Short mmCIF file of N, CA and C in Angstrom, two decimals:
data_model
loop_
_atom_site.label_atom_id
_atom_site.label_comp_id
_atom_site.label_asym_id
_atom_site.label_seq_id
_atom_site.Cartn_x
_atom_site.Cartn_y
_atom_site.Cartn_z
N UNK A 1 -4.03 5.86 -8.68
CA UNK A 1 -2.84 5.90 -9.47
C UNK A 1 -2.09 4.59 -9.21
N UNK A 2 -1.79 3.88 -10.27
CA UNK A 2 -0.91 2.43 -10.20
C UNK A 2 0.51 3.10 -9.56
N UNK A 3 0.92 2.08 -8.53
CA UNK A 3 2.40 2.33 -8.11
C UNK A 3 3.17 0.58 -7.86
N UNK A 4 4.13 0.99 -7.75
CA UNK A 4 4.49 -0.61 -7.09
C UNK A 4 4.70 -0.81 -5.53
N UNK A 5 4.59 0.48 -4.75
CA UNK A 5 4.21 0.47 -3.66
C UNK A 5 3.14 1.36 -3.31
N UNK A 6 1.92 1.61 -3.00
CA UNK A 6 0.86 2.49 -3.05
C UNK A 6 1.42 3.19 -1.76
N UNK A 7 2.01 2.60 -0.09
CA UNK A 7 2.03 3.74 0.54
C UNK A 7 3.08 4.46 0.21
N UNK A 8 4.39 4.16 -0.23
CA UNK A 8 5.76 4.74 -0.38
C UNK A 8 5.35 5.97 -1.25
N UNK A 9 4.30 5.83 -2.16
CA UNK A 9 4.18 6.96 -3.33
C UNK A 9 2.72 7.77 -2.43
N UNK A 10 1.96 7.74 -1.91
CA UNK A 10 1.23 8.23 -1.63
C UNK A 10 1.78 9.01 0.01
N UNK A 11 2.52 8.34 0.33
CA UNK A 11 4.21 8.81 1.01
C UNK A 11 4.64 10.44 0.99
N UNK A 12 4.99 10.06 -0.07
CA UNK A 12 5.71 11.57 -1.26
C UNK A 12 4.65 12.19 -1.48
N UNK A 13 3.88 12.32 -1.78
CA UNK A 13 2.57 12.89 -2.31
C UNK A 13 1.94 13.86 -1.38
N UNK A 14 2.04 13.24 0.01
CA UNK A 14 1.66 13.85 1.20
C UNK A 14 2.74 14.88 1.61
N UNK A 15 4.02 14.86 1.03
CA UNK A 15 5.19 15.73 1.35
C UNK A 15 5.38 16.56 0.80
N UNK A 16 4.44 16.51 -0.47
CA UNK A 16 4.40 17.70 -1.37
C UNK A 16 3.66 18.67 -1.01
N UNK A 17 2.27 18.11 -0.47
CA UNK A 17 1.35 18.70 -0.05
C UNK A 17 0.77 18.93 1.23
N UNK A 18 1.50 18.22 2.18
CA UNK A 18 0.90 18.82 3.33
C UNK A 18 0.10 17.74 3.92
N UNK A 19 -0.15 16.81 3.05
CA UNK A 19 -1.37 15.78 3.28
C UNK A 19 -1.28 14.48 4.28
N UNK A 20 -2.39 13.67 4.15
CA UNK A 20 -2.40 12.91 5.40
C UNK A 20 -2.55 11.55 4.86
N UNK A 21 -1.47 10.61 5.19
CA UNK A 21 -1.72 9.24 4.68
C UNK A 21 -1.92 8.34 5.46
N UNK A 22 -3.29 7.75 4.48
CA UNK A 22 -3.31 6.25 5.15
C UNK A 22 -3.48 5.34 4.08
N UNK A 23 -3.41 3.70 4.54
CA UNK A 23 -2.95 2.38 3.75
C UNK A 23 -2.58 1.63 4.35
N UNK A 24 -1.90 1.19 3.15
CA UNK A 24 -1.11 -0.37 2.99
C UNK A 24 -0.13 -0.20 1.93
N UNK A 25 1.31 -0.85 1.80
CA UNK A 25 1.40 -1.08 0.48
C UNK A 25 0.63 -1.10 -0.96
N UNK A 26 -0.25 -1.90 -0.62
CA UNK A 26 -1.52 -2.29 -1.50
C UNK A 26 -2.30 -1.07 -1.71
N UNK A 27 -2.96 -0.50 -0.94
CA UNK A 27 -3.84 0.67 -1.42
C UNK A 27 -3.68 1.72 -0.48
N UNK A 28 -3.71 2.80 -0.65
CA UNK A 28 -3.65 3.86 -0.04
C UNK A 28 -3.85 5.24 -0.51
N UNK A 29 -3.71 6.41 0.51
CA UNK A 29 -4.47 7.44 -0.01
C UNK A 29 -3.77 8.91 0.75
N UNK A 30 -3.32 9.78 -0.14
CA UNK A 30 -3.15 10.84 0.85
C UNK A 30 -4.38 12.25 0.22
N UNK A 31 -4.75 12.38 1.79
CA UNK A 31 -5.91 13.76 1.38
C UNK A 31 -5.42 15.05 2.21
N UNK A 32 -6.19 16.00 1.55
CA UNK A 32 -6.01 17.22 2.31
C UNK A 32 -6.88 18.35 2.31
N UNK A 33 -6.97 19.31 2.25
CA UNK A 33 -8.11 20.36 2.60
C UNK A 33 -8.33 20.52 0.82
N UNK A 34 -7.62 19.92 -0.25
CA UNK A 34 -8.38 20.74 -1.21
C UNK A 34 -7.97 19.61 -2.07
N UNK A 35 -8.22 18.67 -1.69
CA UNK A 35 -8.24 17.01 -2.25
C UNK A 35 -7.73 15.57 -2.10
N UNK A 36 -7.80 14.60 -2.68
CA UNK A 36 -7.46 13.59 -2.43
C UNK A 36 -7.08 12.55 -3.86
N UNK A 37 -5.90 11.77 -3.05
CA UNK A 37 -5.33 10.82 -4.29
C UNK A 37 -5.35 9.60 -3.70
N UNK A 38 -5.86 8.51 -4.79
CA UNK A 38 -5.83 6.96 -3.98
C UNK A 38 -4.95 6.26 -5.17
N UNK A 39 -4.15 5.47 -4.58
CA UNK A 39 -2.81 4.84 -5.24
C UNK A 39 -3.47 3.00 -5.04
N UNK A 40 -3.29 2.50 -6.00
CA UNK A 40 -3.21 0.98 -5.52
C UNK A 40 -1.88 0.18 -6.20
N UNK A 41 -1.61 -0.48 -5.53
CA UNK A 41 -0.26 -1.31 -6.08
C UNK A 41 -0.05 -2.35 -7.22
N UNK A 42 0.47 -2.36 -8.34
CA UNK A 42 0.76 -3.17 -9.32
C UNK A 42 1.38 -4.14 -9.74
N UNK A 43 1.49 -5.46 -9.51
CA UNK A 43 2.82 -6.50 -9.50
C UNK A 43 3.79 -6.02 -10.40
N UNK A 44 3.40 -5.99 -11.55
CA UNK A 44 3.76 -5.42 -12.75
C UNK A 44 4.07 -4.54 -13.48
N UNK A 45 4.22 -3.75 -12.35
CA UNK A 45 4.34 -1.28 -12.72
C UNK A 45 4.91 -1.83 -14.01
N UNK A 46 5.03 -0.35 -14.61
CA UNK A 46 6.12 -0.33 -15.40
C UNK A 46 6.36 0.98 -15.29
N UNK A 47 6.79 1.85 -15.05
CA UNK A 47 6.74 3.56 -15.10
C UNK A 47 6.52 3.98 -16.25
N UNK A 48 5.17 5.38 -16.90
CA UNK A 48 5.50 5.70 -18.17
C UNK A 48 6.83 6.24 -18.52
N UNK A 49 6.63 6.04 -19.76
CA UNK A 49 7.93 7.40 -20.26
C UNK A 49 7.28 8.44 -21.39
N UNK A 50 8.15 9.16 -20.91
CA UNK A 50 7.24 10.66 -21.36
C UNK A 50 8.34 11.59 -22.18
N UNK A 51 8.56 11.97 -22.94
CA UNK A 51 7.31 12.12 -24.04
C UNK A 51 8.17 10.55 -24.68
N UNK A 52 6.76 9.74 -25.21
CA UNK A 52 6.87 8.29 -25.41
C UNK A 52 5.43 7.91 -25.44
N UNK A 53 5.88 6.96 -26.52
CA UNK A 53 4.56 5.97 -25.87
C UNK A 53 4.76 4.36 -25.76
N UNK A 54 6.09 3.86 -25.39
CA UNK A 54 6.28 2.51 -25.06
C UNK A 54 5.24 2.52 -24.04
N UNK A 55 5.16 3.23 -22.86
CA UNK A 55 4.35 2.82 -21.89
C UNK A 55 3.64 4.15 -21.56
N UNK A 56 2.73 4.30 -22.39
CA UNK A 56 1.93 6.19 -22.05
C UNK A 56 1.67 6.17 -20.66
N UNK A 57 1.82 7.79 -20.91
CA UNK A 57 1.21 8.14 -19.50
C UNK A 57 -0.26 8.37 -18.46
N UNK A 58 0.08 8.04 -17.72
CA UNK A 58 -1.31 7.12 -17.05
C UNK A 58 -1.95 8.40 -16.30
N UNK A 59 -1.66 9.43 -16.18
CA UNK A 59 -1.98 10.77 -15.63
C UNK A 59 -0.89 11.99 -15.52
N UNK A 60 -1.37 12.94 -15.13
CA UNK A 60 -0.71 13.64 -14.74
C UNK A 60 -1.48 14.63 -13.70
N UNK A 61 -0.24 15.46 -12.78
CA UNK A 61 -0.73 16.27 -12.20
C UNK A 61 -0.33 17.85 -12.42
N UNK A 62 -0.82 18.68 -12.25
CA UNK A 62 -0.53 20.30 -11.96
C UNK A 62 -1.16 21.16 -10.90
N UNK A 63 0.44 21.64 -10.18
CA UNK A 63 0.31 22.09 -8.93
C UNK A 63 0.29 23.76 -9.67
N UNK A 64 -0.44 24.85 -8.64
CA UNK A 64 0.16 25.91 -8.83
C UNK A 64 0.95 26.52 -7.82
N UNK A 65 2.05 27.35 -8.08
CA UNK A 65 2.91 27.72 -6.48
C UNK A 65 3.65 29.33 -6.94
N UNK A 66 3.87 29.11 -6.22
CA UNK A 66 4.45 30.92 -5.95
C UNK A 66 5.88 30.88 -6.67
N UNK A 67 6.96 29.46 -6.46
CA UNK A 67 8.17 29.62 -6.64
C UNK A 67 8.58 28.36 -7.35
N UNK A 68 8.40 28.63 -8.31
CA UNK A 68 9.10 27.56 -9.37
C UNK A 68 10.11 26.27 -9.31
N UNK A 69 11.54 27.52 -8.80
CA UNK A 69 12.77 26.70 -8.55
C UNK A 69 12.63 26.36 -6.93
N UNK A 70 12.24 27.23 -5.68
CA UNK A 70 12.06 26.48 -4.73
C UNK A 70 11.06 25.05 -4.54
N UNK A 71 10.10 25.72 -5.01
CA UNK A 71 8.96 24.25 -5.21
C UNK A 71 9.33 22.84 -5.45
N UNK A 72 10.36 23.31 -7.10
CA UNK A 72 10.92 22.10 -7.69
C UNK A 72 12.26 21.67 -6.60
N UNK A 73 12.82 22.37 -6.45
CA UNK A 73 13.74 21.64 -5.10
C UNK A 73 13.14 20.87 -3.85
N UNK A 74 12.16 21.21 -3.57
CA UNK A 74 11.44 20.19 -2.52
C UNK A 74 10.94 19.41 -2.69
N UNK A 75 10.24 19.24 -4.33
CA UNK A 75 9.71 17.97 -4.57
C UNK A 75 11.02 17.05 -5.07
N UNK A 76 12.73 17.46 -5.68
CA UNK A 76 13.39 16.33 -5.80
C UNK A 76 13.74 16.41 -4.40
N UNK A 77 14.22 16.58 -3.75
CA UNK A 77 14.32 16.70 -1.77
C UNK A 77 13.30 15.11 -1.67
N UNK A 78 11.98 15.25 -1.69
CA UNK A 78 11.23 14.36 -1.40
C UNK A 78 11.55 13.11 -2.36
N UNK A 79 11.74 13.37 -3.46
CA UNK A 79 11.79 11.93 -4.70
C UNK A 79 11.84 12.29 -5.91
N UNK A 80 11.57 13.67 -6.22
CA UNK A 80 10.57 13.82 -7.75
C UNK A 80 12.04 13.78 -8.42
N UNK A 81 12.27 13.23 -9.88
CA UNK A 81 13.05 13.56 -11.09
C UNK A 81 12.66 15.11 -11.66
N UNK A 82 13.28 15.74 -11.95
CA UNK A 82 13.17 16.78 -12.95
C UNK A 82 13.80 16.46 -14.28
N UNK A 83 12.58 15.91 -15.16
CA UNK A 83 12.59 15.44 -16.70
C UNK A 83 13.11 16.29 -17.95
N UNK A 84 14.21 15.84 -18.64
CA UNK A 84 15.29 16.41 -20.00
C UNK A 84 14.36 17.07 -20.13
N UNK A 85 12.86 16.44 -20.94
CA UNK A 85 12.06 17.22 -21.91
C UNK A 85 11.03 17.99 -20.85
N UNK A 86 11.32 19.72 -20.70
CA UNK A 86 10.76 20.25 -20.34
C UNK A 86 10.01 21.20 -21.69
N UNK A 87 8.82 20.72 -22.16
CA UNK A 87 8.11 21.55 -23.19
C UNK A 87 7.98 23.60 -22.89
N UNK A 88 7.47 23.56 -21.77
CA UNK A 88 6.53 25.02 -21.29
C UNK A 88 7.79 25.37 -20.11
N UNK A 89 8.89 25.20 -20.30
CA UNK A 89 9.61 26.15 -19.16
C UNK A 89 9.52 27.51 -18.61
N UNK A 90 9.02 28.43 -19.82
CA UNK A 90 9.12 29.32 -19.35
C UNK A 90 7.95 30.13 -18.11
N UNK A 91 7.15 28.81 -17.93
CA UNK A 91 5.68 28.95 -16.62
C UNK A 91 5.79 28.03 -16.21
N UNK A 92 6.47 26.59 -16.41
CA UNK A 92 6.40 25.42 -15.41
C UNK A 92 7.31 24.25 -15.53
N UNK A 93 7.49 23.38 -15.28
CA UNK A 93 8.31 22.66 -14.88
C UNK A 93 7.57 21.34 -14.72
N UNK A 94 8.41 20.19 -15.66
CA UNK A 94 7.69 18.73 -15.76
C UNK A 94 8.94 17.71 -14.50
N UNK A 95 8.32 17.34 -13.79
CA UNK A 95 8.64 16.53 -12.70
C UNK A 95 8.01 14.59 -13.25
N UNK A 96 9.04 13.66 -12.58
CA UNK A 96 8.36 12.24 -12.29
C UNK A 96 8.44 11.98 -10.77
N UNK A 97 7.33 11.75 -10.06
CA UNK A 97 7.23 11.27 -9.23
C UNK A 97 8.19 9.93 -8.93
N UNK A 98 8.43 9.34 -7.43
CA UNK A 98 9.26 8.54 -7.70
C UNK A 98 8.59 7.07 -8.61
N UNK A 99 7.59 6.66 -8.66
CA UNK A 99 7.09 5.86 -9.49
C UNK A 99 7.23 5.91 -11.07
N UNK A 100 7.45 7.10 -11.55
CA UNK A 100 7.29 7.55 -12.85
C UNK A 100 6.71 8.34 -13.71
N UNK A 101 5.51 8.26 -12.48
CA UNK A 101 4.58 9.61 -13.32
C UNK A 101 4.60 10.92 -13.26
#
């Protein structure tokens, strides 16, 4: 996943999940018992914007969890935005990581 800092976001990532990071600025990676994400760094990020397509979106993820509104409080706790355009509220909840995605 492009970031403009690969460990700072792979950082967060590990706080969501429990996971274990290693890196550099430059490249890095957090894994855990039921997967793994590798981030490398971009001079040039730009964050997508969503729903948009000045700069589409470069992935996405979906977690499943027990508690909606607690969940989503720990991931902005850690960094995450909770985004205007929530399409599917009534089963989930669209988050940006602190990078954008």
């Amino acid at each position: 996943m492009n970031a403009p800092d690969a460990l700072a976001l792979a950082r967060f990532y590990a706080e969501l999940t429990g996971g274990v990071t290693k890196g550099s600025a430059h490249w890095a990676s957090v894994s855990g018992p039921n997967g793994f994400i590798a981030f490398q760094q971009v001079d040039d990020f730009r964050p997508p914007v969503w729903p948009g397509a000045d700069v589409p979106m470069q992935m996405h993820l979906d977690f499943y969890v027990e508690d909606l509104e607690a969940t989503g409080a720990r991931a902005v706790a850690a960094g995450a935005t909770r985004l205007d355009f929530q399409p599917n509220s009534d089963h989930c909840f669209v988050y940006a990581d602190p990078a954008g995605h």
